Tab-separated table of C-alpha atoms in Angstrom:
chain	number	residue	atom	x	y	z
A	1	MET	CA	115.576	91.864	90.109
A	2	VAL	CA	116.850	94.576	92.517
A	3	GLU	CA	120.146	94.001	90.848
A	4	PHE	CA	118.963	95.388	87.634
A	5	LEU	CA	117.762	98.698	88.903
A	6	ASP	CA	121.307	98.680	91.549
A	7	LYS	CA	123.273	98.313	87.879
A	8	ILE	CA	121.827	100.909	85.831
A	9	LEU	CA	121.918	103.327	89.135
A	10	THR	CA	125.738	103.208	88.883
A	11	LYS	CA	126.520	103.291	85.732
A	12	ILE	CA	124.826	106.747	85.733
A	13	THR	CA	126.756	109.424	87.389
A	14	ILE	CA	124.761	112.740	87.269
A	15	TRP	CA	128.176	114.848	89.873
A	16	GLY	CA	129.966	112.109	91.023
A	17	LYS	CA	132.883	113.942	92.870
A	18	GLU	CA	132.862	116.531	91.201
A	19	LYS	CA	130.191	117.897	93.092
A	20	SER	CA	128.269	118.359	96.116
A	21	VAL	CA	125.413	120.228	98.236
A	22	ASN	CA	125.389	121.678	101.574
A	23	LEU	CA	123.597	119.910	104.037
A	24	ARG	CA	121.914	122.467	105.093
A	25	GLU	CA	120.459	123.655	101.979
A	26	LEU	CA	119.489	119.790	100.823
A	27	ILE	CA	116.981	120.475	103.914
A	28	THR	CA	115.971	123.702	104.007
A	29	GLU	CA	112.732	123.321	103.073
A	30	ILE	CA	111.392	119.861	104.368
A	31	ASP	CA	109.718	119.784	107.891
A	32	VAL	CA	113.030	118.891	110.447
A	33	GLU	CA	112.273	117.678	114.089
A	34	LYS	CA	115.720	117.918	115.452
A	35	ILE	CA	119.036	118.619	114.326
A	36	ALA	CA	121.982	116.551	115.981
A	37	GLY	CA	125.153	117.848	115.287
A	38	ASN	CA	125.881	121.517	112.241
A	39	PRO	CA	124.617	120.813	109.340
A	40	ASP	CA	126.802	123.204	107.342
A	41	LEU	CA	128.987	120.162	105.649
A	42	GLU	CA	128.369	119.170	101.915
A	43	ILE	CA	126.973	115.980	101.030
A	44	GLU	CA	128.056	113.888	97.336
A	45	GLY	CA	125.528	111.823	96.781
A	46	VAL	CA	121.971	110.024	98.088
A	47	ALA	CA	120.944	106.788	99.548
A	48	TYR	CA	118.112	104.999	101.509
A	49	ASP	CA	119.590	101.712	100.655
A	50	SER	CA	123.375	101.460	103.299
A	51	ARG	CA	124.478	99.423	100.591
A	52	LYS	CA	125.038	102.101	98.066
A	53	ILE	CA	126.797	104.257	100.457
A	54	GLN	CA	129.930	106.015	100.152
A	55	PRO	CA	132.039	108.618	101.216
A	56	ASP	CA	130.284	111.037	101.935
A	57	PHE	CA	126.886	110.818	101.344
A	58	LEU	CA	123.286	111.440	103.110
A	59	PHE	CA	121.365	107.982	104.502
A	60	VAL	CA	118.159	108.308	104.707
A	61	ALA	CA	116.552	105.954	107.205
A	62	ILE	CA	113.275	104.186	105.892
A	63	SER	CA	110.824	102.169	107.999
A	64	GLY	CA	110.860	99.811	104.563
A	65	PHE	CA	107.524	97.130	104.942
A	66	LYS	CA	110.008	94.139	105.086
A	67	GLU	CA	113.018	96.151	107.176
A	68	ASP	CA	113.647	99.046	108.889
A	69	GLY	CA	116.635	101.432	107.238
A	70	HIS	CA	117.835	102.676	110.805
A	71	ASP	CA	119.078	99.024	111.678
A	72	PHE	CA	121.177	99.972	109.410
A	73	ILE	CA	122.365	103.088	110.571
A	74	LEU	CA	125.440	101.873	111.249
A	75	GLU	CA	126.953	100.480	108.212
A	76	ALA	CA	126.261	102.988	106.116
A	77	ILE	CA	128.110	105.641	108.843
A	78	GLU	CA	130.749	102.372	108.349
A	79	LYS	CA	130.786	103.498	104.692
A	80	GLY	CA	131.383	106.977	104.818
A	81	ALA	CA	127.692	108.567	105.758
A	82	LYS	CA	128.600	111.685	107.547
A	83	ALA	CA	124.692	111.982	108.055
A	84	VAL	CA	121.476	110.615	108.195
A	85	ILE	CA	117.377	110.997	107.884
A	86	VAL	CA	115.278	108.851	110.429
A	87	GLU	CA	112.316	109.563	111.427
A	88	LYS	CA	112.603	107.922	115.649
A	89	GLU	CA	114.819	109.033	118.279
A	90	ILE	CA	117.599	107.446	117.413
A	91	GLN	CA	121.265	107.838	119.585
A	92	ILE	CA	123.853	107.447	117.027
A	93	PRO	CA	127.498	107.217	119.457
A	94	PHE	CA	129.169	109.154	116.770
A	95	PRO	CA	129.643	112.545	117.003
A	96	LYS	CA	130.660	114.110	114.147
A	97	ILE	CA	127.980	112.672	112.437
A	98	VAL	CA	124.869	114.348	111.533
A	99	SER	CA	121.677	113.258	112.577
A	100	VAL	CA	118.702	115.182	111.250
A	101	ARG	CA	114.789	113.983	112.670
A	102	VAL	CA	111.861	114.043	110.576
A	103	PRO	CA	108.481	113.499	110.695
A	104	SER	CA	108.335	111.140	107.210
A	105	SER	CA	111.952	109.856	106.462
A	106	ARG	CA	109.903	108.427	102.582
A	107	LEU	CA	108.573	112.377	102.246
A	108	ALA	CA	112.521	114.258	103.642
A	109	LEU	CA	113.875	111.477	100.850
A	110	ALA	CA	111.788	112.160	97.819
A	111	GLN	CA	112.513	116.245	98.318
A	112	ILE	CA	116.045	116.264	99.155
A	113	SER	CA	116.430	113.958	96.014
A	114	ASN	CA	114.920	116.352	94.332
A	115	ARG	CA	116.577	119.435	95.563
A	116	PHE	CA	120.497	117.390	95.173
A	117	TYR	CA	119.683	116.361	91.572
A	118	GLU	CA	118.480	120.603	90.711
A	119	PHE	CA	114.767	119.584	90.316
A	120	PRO	CA	115.526	117.346	87.183
A	121	SER	CA	111.478	116.845	86.402
A	122	GLY	CA	111.041	120.830	85.939
A	123	GLN	CA	113.357	120.804	83.000
A	124	ILE	CA	112.476	117.585	81.014
A	125	ARG	CA	108.310	117.558	79.766
A	126	VAL	CA	106.859	114.651	81.606
A	127	ILE	CA	103.620	112.341	81.540
A	128	GLY	CA	102.939	110.744	83.761
A	129	ILE	CA	99.514	107.882	83.937
A	130	THR	CA	97.638	106.363	86.006
A	131	GLY	CA	94.729	103.706	86.614
A	132	THR	CA	93.945	100.193	87.202
A	133	ASN	CA	94.892	98.314	83.847
A	134	GLY	CA	96.610	99.644	80.278
A	135	LYS	CA	99.330	101.876	82.713
A	136	THR	CA	101.629	99.946	80.123
A	137	THR	CA	100.125	100.015	76.922
A	138	THR	CA	99.172	103.612	76.683
A	139	ALA	CA	103.364	104.299	78.062
A	140	TYR	CA	104.272	102.062	74.485
A	141	LEU	CA	101.827	103.873	72.582
A	142	ILE	CA	102.539	107.583	73.810
A	143	GLU	CA	106.163	106.291	73.370
A	144	SER	CA	105.697	105.267	69.947
A	145	ILE	CA	103.778	108.364	68.339
A	146	LEU	CA	106.956	110.708	70.120
A	147	LYS	CA	109.216	108.519	68.176
A	148	ARG	CA	107.476	108.831	65.571
A	149	CYS	CA	107.711	112.720	65.933
A	150	GLY	CA	111.654	112.940	66.411
A	151	TYR	CA	111.509	112.940	70.075
A	152	ARG	CA	113.294	111.480	72.303
A	153	VAL	CA	111.762	109.459	74.733
A	154	GLY	CA	112.512	108.532	78.703
A	155	LYS	CA	110.836	105.767	79.768
A	156	ILE	CA	110.025	104.079	83.419
A	157	SER	CA	107.356	101.155	83.062
A	158	THR	CA	106.734	98.150	84.861
A	159	ILE	CA	108.387	96.595	82.082
A	160	ASP	CA	111.461	98.288	81.504
A	161	TYR	CA	113.758	102.184	82.075
A	162	THR	CA	114.447	103.710	79.127
A	163	LEU	CA	116.935	106.739	79.829
A	164	GLY	CA	119.190	107.913	76.831
A	165	ARG	CA	122.621	107.339	77.217
A	166	GLY	CA	121.642	104.061	76.156
A	167	PHE	CA	120.582	102.821	79.250
A	168	SER	CA	118.134	100.216	79.497
A	169	SER	CA	116.768	98.208	82.022
A	170	PHE	CA	114.231	95.628	82.812
A	171	SER	CA	112.351	97.465	85.937
A	172	SER	CA	111.818	96.057	88.888
A	173	ILE	CA	108.883	97.648	90.351
A	174	THR	CA	106.396	99.584	88.844
A	175	THR	CA	107.282	103.528	89.656
A	176	PRO	CA	110.833	103.527	91.786
A	177	GLU	CA	111.470	105.110	94.752
A	178	SER	CA	111.967	108.196	94.239
A	179	GLU	CA	115.563	109.356	94.438
A	180	ASP	CA	115.663	106.249	91.694
A	181	ALA	CA	113.475	108.302	89.950
A	182	GLN	CA	115.016	111.439	90.532
A	183	ARG	CA	118.484	109.894	88.990
A	184	MET	CA	116.690	109.386	86.196
A	185	ILE	CA	114.840	111.968	85.549
A	186	ARG	CA	118.372	113.812	85.625
A	187	ALA	CA	119.637	111.420	83.746
A	188	MET	CA	117.421	112.031	81.225
A	189	VAL	CA	118.013	115.291	81.087
A	190	ASP	CA	121.227	115.365	81.372
A	191	ASP	CA	121.098	113.218	77.806
A	192	HIS	CA	118.782	116.121	75.855
A	193	LEU	CA	116.233	113.703	75.842
A	194	ASP	CA	112.802	115.820	75.364
A	195	TYR	CA	109.887	113.719	77.500
A	196	VAL	CA	109.648	110.878	80.466
A	197	VAL	CA	106.430	108.996	80.355
A	198	MET	CA	106.014	107.227	83.285
A	199	GLU	CA	103.479	105.305	85.232
A	200	VAL	CA	102.667	106.050	88.575
A	201	SER	CA	101.241	103.391	90.571
A	202	SER	CA	99.233	103.868	94.011
A	203	HIS	CA	101.696	102.750	96.342
A	204	ALA	CA	103.784	105.455	94.459
A	205	LEU	CA	101.947	108.343	95.202
A	206	VAL	CA	101.007	107.038	98.788
A	207	LEU	CA	104.411	106.796	99.248
A	208	HIS	CA	106.207	110.190	97.678
A	209	ARG	CA	107.943	108.424	95.411
A	210	VAL	CA	107.037	110.612	92.761
A	211	GLU	CA	106.711	113.750	95.607
A	212	GLY	CA	107.805	116.998	93.910
A	213	VAL	CA	107.520	115.447	90.374
A	214	GLU	CA	106.190	118.523	87.835
A	215	PHE	CA	104.185	117.095	85.769
A	216	ASP	CA	103.116	117.760	81.919
A	217	TRP	CA	100.187	115.885	82.086
A	218	ALA	CA	98.044	112.794	84.274
A	219	VAL	CA	97.167	110.904	81.972
A	220	PHE	CA	94.054	108.342	83.849
A	221	THR	CA	93.243	105.224	82.593
A	222	ASN	CA	90.331	103.054	84.852
A	223	PHE	CA	89.781	101.996	87.880
A	224	SER	CA	89.013	98.913	89.893
A	225	PRO	CA	89.347	97.038	92.955
A	226	GLU	CA	93.507	95.527	92.903
A	227	HIS	CA	95.828	96.749	95.726
A	228	LEU	CA	93.573	96.414	99.040
A	229	ASP	CA	95.850	94.359	101.066
A	230	PHE	CA	97.755	97.394	100.909
A	231	HIS	CA	94.796	100.380	101.072
A	232	LYS	CA	92.262	100.049	103.686
A	233	ASN	CA	89.721	100.037	100.793
A	234	LEU	CA	88.417	101.243	97.417
A	235	ASP	CA	88.037	104.869	99.065
A	236	GLU	CA	91.778	104.747	100.256
A	237	TYR	CA	92.482	103.689	96.882
A	238	LEU	CA	90.742	105.631	94.557
A	239	GLU	CA	91.751	108.678	96.570
A	240	ALA	CA	95.705	107.514	95.666
A	241	LYS	CA	95.280	108.023	91.948
A	242	VAL	CA	92.896	110.804	91.890
A	243	SER	CA	96.625	112.970	94.373
A	244	LEU	CA	97.744	112.651	90.916
A	245	PHE	CA	95.337	114.685	89.103
A	246	LYS	CA	95.157	116.620	92.469
A	247	SER	CA	98.507	117.747	92.707
A	248	LEU	CA	98.462	118.894	89.101
A	249	GLY	CA	97.984	122.167	90.066
A	250	ASN	CA	99.867	122.386	93.697
A	251	LEU	CA	103.734	122.395	91.630
A	252	LEU	CA	105.555	125.211	89.855
A	253	PRO	CA	103.464	125.941	86.572
A	254	LYS	CA	104.657	125.391	83.100
A	255	LYS	CA	104.751	126.269	79.251
A	256	PRO	CA	102.733	124.852	77.712
A	257	PRO	CA	100.189	124.616	80.539
A	258	LYS	CA	99.459	121.340	82.242
A	259	GLY	CA	96.403	118.978	81.571
A	260	ALA	CA	94.771	115.744	83.019
A	261	VAL	CA	93.490	113.283	80.165
A	262	VAL	CA	90.067	111.191	81.178
A	263	ASN	CA	88.753	107.962	80.764
A	264	VAL	CA	84.744	109.750	80.475
A	265	ASP	CA	83.674	106.305	79.878
A	266	ASP	CA	84.864	104.812	83.338
A	267	PRO	CA	82.521	105.497	86.604
A	268	VAL	CA	85.071	107.787	88.833
A	269	ALA	CA	86.294	109.687	85.681
A	270	SER	CA	83.181	112.258	87.096
A	271	TYR	CA	84.903	112.548	90.185
A	272	ILE	CA	88.721	112.448	88.916
A	273	MET	CA	87.740	115.403	86.685
A	274	ALA	CA	85.502	117.426	89.728
A	275	GLU	CA	89.170	117.393	91.602
A	276	THR	CA	91.766	118.025	88.524
A	277	PRO	CA	92.598	122.039	88.436
A	278	CYS	CA	93.651	121.887	85.076
A	279	GLN	CA	92.996	121.455	81.229
A	280	ILE	CA	90.755	118.142	80.508
A	281	ILE	CA	90.778	116.737	77.617
A	282	THR	CA	88.195	113.124	77.726
A	283	TYR	CA	88.863	109.961	75.305
A	284	GLY	CA	85.679	107.385	75.102
A	285	ILE	CA	83.614	104.869	73.019
A	286	THR	CA	79.999	104.962	73.814
A	287	LYS	CA	80.371	108.545	75.754
A	288	GLU	CA	80.787	112.633	74.214
A	289	ALA	CA	84.839	112.820	74.370
A	290	ASP	CA	87.053	115.663	72.655
A	291	VAL	CA	87.998	112.539	71.641
A	292	ARG	CA	86.342	109.443	70.778
A	293	GLY	CA	86.974	105.732	68.623
A	294	LYS	CA	84.642	103.533	66.596
A	295	VAL	CA	85.414	99.842	66.660
A	296	LEU	CA	84.399	98.995	63.591
A	297	GLU	CA	85.970	95.235	63.657
A	298	VAL	CA	87.952	93.067	66.162
A	299	SER	CA	90.066	90.404	64.714
A	300	SER	CA	93.284	87.661	65.480
A	301	ASN	CA	95.118	90.834	64.527
A	302	GLY	CA	94.281	93.317	65.928
A	303	VAL	CA	91.900	95.655	65.651
A	304	HIS	CA	90.224	99.101	63.311
A	305	PHE	CA	88.099	101.231	64.531
A	306	ILE	CA	87.365	105.672	63.436
A	307	LEU	CA	89.949	108.029	65.636
A	308	GLU	CA	88.032	110.695	66.188
A	309	ALA	CA	90.647	113.710	67.401
A	310	ASP	CA	89.813	116.934	65.059
A	311	SER	CA	90.122	115.132	62.457
A	312	ILE	CA	89.046	112.349	61.232
A	313	ASP	CA	90.996	108.501	59.793
A	314	LYS	CA	90.543	104.482	60.437
A	315	ILE	CA	93.234	103.588	63.596
A	316	ASN	CA	94.339	99.731	61.980
A	317	LEU	CA	95.842	98.767	65.648
A	318	SER	CA	98.000	95.393	65.627
A	319	LEU	CA	97.113	94.974	69.865
A	320	LEU	CA	93.750	92.641	70.338
A	321	GLY	CA	91.095	93.080	72.118
A	322	ILE	CA	88.503	96.744	73.011
A	323	HIS	CA	89.984	97.255	76.099
A	324	ASN	CA	94.256	98.853	73.648
A	325	VAL	CA	91.169	100.679	71.640
A	326	TYR	CA	90.801	102.776	75.228
A	327	ASN	CA	95.091	102.633	75.319
A	328	ALA	CA	94.951	104.032	72.599
A	329	LEU	CA	92.839	106.879	72.483
A	330	ALA	CA	94.055	108.094	75.856
A	331	ALA	CA	98.147	108.612	74.071
A	332	ALA	CA	95.832	109.621	71.115
A	333	SER	CA	94.514	112.179	73.961
A	334	VAL	CA	97.881	112.848	74.850
A	335	ALA	CA	99.532	113.387	71.484
A	336	ARG	CA	96.516	115.573	71.092
A	337	GLY	CA	97.288	117.952	74.219
A	338	GLU	CA	100.752	118.012	73.022
A	339	GLU	CA	99.543	119.526	69.809
A	340	ILE	CA	101.022	116.180	67.374
A	341	PRO	CA	99.850	116.311	63.792
A	342	PHE	CA	96.889	113.922	63.099
A	343	ALA	CA	98.795	111.671	60.753
A	344	LEU	CA	101.921	111.538	63.249
A	345	ILE	CA	99.404	110.379	66.242
A	346	LYS	CA	98.000	108.153	63.558
A	347	GLU	CA	101.292	106.613	62.544
A	348	GLY	CA	103.579	106.479	66.158
A	349	LEU	CA	99.853	104.385	67.367
A	350	GLU	CA	99.959	101.567	64.102
A	351	SER	CA	103.833	101.657	64.168
A	352	LEU	CA	103.596	99.344	67.665
A	353	ARG	CA	103.550	95.733	66.836
A	354	ARG	CA	103.157	94.251	71.018
A	355	VAL	CA	103.936	94.989	74.212
A	356	PRO	CA	106.235	92.175	76.459
A	357	GLY	CA	103.509	90.356	77.486
A	358	ARG	CA	100.912	91.980	77.050
A	359	LEU	CA	98.282	89.192	74.891
A	360	GLU	CA	102.325	88.388	73.574
A	361	PRO	CA	101.990	85.552	71.145
A	362	ILE	CA	104.027	82.919	71.269
A	363	GLU	CA	104.266	81.476	67.296
A	364	ASN	CA	104.703	78.133	66.974
A	365	SER	CA	103.024	75.628	63.766
A	366	GLN	CA	100.844	73.389	65.905
A	367	GLY	CA	97.919	74.563	64.256
A	368	PHE	CA	96.878	76.776	67.353
A	369	ARG	CA	97.120	80.096	69.529
A	370	VAL	CA	99.153	80.894	72.475
A	371	PHE	CA	99.569	84.386	73.947
A	372	VAL	CA	100.874	85.675	77.923
A	373	ASP	CA	99.397	88.441	79.504
A	374	TYR	CA	100.074	90.331	82.551
A	375	ALA	CA	96.349	90.027	83.669
A	376	HIS	CA	96.459	89.337	87.645
A	377	THR	CA	93.181	91.666	88.843
A	378	ALA	CA	89.503	90.400	87.571
A	379	ASP	CA	88.759	92.810	85.766
A	380	GLY	CA	91.899	92.344	83.719
A	381	LEU	CA	91.450	89.205	82.996
A	382	GLU	CA	88.252	89.391	82.264
A	383	LYS	CA	88.599	92.404	79.926
A	384	VAL	CA	91.694	89.875	78.368
A	385	LEU	CA	89.602	86.610	77.870
A	386	GLN	CA	86.439	88.687	76.581
A	387	ALA	CA	89.316	90.287	74.122
A	388	LEU	CA	90.406	86.718	73.009
A	389	ARG	CA	86.828	85.055	73.142
A	390	GLY	CA	85.861	87.732	70.248
A	391	VAL	CA	88.194	85.409	68.546
A	392	VAL	CA	88.514	82.113	69.229
A	393	LYS	CA	87.754	79.694	66.475
A	394	GLY	CA	87.780	76.813	69.223
A	395	ARG	CA	88.143	76.531	72.838
A	396	LEU	CA	89.595	79.565	75.261
A	397	LEU	CA	92.079	77.907	77.615
A	398	VAL	CA	93.603	79.828	80.494
A	399	VAL	CA	96.316	79.088	82.718
A	400	PHE	CA	96.536	81.381	85.522
A	401	GLY	CA	97.092	82.032	89.741
A	402	CYS	CA	97.437	85.168	92.249
A	403	GLY	CA	100.255	86.904	93.798
A	404	GLY	CA	101.411	85.930	97.414
A	405	ASP	CA	101.322	88.209	100.195
A	406	ARG	CA	98.810	91.026	97.871
A	407	ASP	CA	94.957	91.835	97.624
A	408	ARG	CA	93.363	88.613	99.099
A	409	GLN	CA	89.331	89.325	98.676
A	410	LYS	CA	90.105	89.249	94.187
A	411	ARG	CA	91.048	85.608	94.124
A	412	PRO	CA	87.854	83.701	94.183
A	413	LEU	CA	86.723	86.656	92.094
A	414	MET	CA	89.081	85.951	89.515
A	415	GLY	CA	88.129	82.189	89.566
A	416	LYS	CA	84.421	83.525	88.554
A	417	VAL	CA	85.974	85.130	85.280
A	418	ALA	CA	88.134	82.385	84.727
A	419	LEU	CA	85.299	79.997	85.052
A	420	LYS	CA	82.540	82.184	83.326
A	421	LEU	CA	84.375	83.252	79.937
A	422	ALA	CA	87.002	80.280	79.641
A	423	ASP	CA	85.945	76.654	77.990
A	424	TYR	CA	88.612	75.138	80.507
A	425	SER	CA	90.892	76.738	82.941
A	426	ILE	CA	93.859	75.312	85.137
A	427	VAL	CA	94.640	76.991	88.457
A	428	THR	CA	98.402	77.569	89.109
A	429	SER	CA	100.953	79.601	91.263
A	430	ASP	CA	101.618	83.035	90.483
A	431	ASN	CA	104.045	84.772	92.819
A	432	PRO	CA	103.448	82.481	96.567
A	433	ARG	CA	105.917	84.998	98.101
A	434	SER	CA	105.461	84.182	101.756
A	435	GLU	CA	102.227	82.568	101.662
A	436	ASP	CA	101.686	78.667	100.367
A	437	PRO	CA	100.996	78.706	96.986
A	438	GLU	CA	98.142	75.451	97.937
A	439	GLU	CA	96.201	77.339	100.270
A	440	ILE	CA	96.122	80.336	97.650
A	441	ILE	CA	94.319	77.922	95.259
A	442	VAL	CA	92.003	76.640	97.273
A	443	GLN	CA	90.986	80.783	97.634
A	444	ILE	CA	91.003	80.764	93.818
A	445	GLU	CA	89.217	77.195	93.663
A	446	LYS	CA	86.420	78.822	96.039
A	447	GLY	CA	85.537	81.797	93.179
A	448	VAL	CA	84.947	78.546	90.728
A	449	LYS	CA	82.725	76.136	92.591
A	450	GLU	CA	80.587	79.071	93.155
A	451	ALA	CA	79.933	80.169	90.201
A	452	GLY	CA	79.026	75.925	90.009
A	453	GLY	CA	82.592	75.191	88.274
A	454	LYS	CA	83.181	71.313	88.693
A	455	ARG	CA	86.688	69.571	89.347
A	456	GLU	CA	87.899	67.927	85.899
A	457	ARG	CA	84.734	68.726	83.937
A	458	ASP	CA	86.208	72.534	84.404
A	459	TYR	CA	89.072	73.131	85.756
A	460	LEU	CA	92.185	70.982	86.538
A	461	VAL	CA	94.908	71.818	89.868
A	462	ILE	CA	98.473	72.478	89.472
A	463	VAL	CA	100.169	73.984	92.005
A	464	ASP	CA	103.703	73.498	89.290
A	465	ARG	CA	103.221	76.850	87.120
A	466	ARG	CA	105.975	74.944	84.377
A	467	GLU	CA	103.695	71.574	85.004
A	468	ALA	CA	100.293	73.055	84.928
A	469	ILE	CA	101.291	75.223	81.154
A	470	GLN	CA	102.522	71.760	79.548
A	471	GLU	CA	99.478	70.041	80.621
A	472	ALA	CA	97.304	73.065	78.967
A	473	LEU	CA	99.703	72.169	75.675
A	474	GLU	CA	98.642	68.891	75.894
A	475	ARG	CA	94.902	69.246	75.019
A	476	MET	CA	95.220	72.420	72.787
A	477	ARG	CA	93.552	71.266	69.318
A	478	THR	CA	93.597	72.380	66.350
A	479	GLU	CA	92.767	76.314	65.934
A	480	ASP	CA	92.614	76.315	69.965
A	481	THR	CA	93.375	79.567	72.295
A	482	LEU	CA	95.576	79.451	75.648
A	483	LEU	CA	95.833	82.007	77.407
A	484	ILE	CA	98.693	82.314	80.005
A	485	ALA	CA	97.377	84.695	83.096
A	486	GLY	CA	99.265	86.716	85.634
A	487	LYS	CA	102.971	87.008	84.835
A	488	GLY	CA	103.572	88.610	81.673
A	489	HIS	CA	107.520	90.343	81.145
A	490	GLU	CA	108.073	89.455	84.266
A	491	ARG	CA	111.411	86.539	84.351
A	492	PHE	CA	111.392	85.489	87.764
A	493	GLN	CA	109.096	83.863	89.938
A	494	ILE	CA	109.335	84.872	93.503
A	495	PHE	CA	108.429	81.871	96.948
A	496	LYS	CA	109.311	82.917	100.823
A	497	ASP	CA	112.729	82.541	100.066
A	498	LYS	CA	113.433	82.402	96.241
A	499	ALA	CA	113.165	84.147	93.344
A	500	VAL	CA	114.094	81.158	90.663
A	501	GLU	CA	114.448	81.955	86.542
A	502	PHE	CA	111.390	81.530	84.996
A	503	GLU	CA	109.248	83.363	82.002
A	504	ASP	CA	106.211	81.454	80.420
A	505	ARG	CA	106.954	82.363	76.933
A	506	LYS	CA	110.220	81.203	77.355
A	507	VAL	CA	108.391	78.176	79.491
A	508	VAL	CA	106.046	77.497	76.369
A	509	GLN	CA	108.569	77.747	73.961
A	510	ASP	CA	110.838	75.616	75.416
A	511	LEU	CA	107.268	73.116	75.822
A	512	LEU	CA	106.959	73.473	72.336
A	513	GLY	CA	111.116	72.921	71.212
A	514	ARG	CA	111.200	76.182	70.537
A	515	GLU	CA	109.991	76.467	66.423
């Protein structure tokens, strides 16, 4: 998966050998603890992966979760690195190699990359979206509106990276590492794009991946428990999200002024607004807001709602579920802040037909409906099942699992949600990663049993995901609906020692004979 990102970045040569930057200049504003060697040398590239090092590059050694970049310093030097950034006391047996020790290599990487690529986010309109759920769909909706206006738009999302110059790629992570992100934005600027729409994960905020990115708009979708394997508790998770909004007052002023878009119906909205040092546009359905939605009809073809944003009109949204009304309101709020005419906002929302892996329908001629969705939290699964529950004519079945090496607390919660909202569930593997798939399922099953579920009667356990999908399809009757949740757009299934090609949509098509 990482190869997709590597491939696209390799093709994007911003300066190549045509321009270099003095190392002393690059480290001017970073916190330096110690310098060994003379920093008056020219640097022609920055990399945090030793495999990407070229002659005269700067290598930034990051202490990762699985590997430590400090273990690859010699490899980077052998490939031509003439300087290294470290956060540990390292003895380098090459006197001509400059070593710069800093408190945080990740922070230094972000600051150095921003300067190396000449502060690209200050030269383009940047819209950042954060929240537990809804980031990707909101990004697609904003992109749709902006393109309807004739703007050229780049996107950095969980699904893909679109950078201009005809470059696009499947993404490997929601928000890329800071050097990658700065290089992507530089590519968009050089190709004269007008906007970049960017998902901003809580991991990215804590790990300094967007440090120095000048956001024009920060969008908050919603907040619910997630990533508690990474964040110590909910408060820490919330503070990570809030840091994006706080940063709107810390960076350089931009014209027009920066702004925040906040879902006022979410319980933490008031806290986020209190911490936001710039203009705020609120949106919601149940509370008073600057941009409001009133749901008229929910059907299997989408949602019809009234949009109130200066003007008032009916929106025929092709995306299923009330949760997507919220995503549409978030996008409309950004557009309103950018002074886009109401008619173009309406056209942009209505022209988006689908988002890959987000309640994506898989067409068939069997008389039942199949959807694939990325829902991988209890809240996300609940919203998607509720959306389908409101439009199903027959039974509602769900196939789902939980990812390994991720928040364990959500596993029984997702089991309870499935039992409550689906007529029948098949618990299976998601991306087990280094964990035992059967042990993950035991933890999910605990929640199902606590809610009164019984095997065979209410649910099945089938560890193999393909077999689980096949069993679900064989149980389908006319007018039933099947949701396959958890992986959505993903193209691989990740195990301890390998990643195998596996796409829920293609598996369904194969099992149904690619109708």
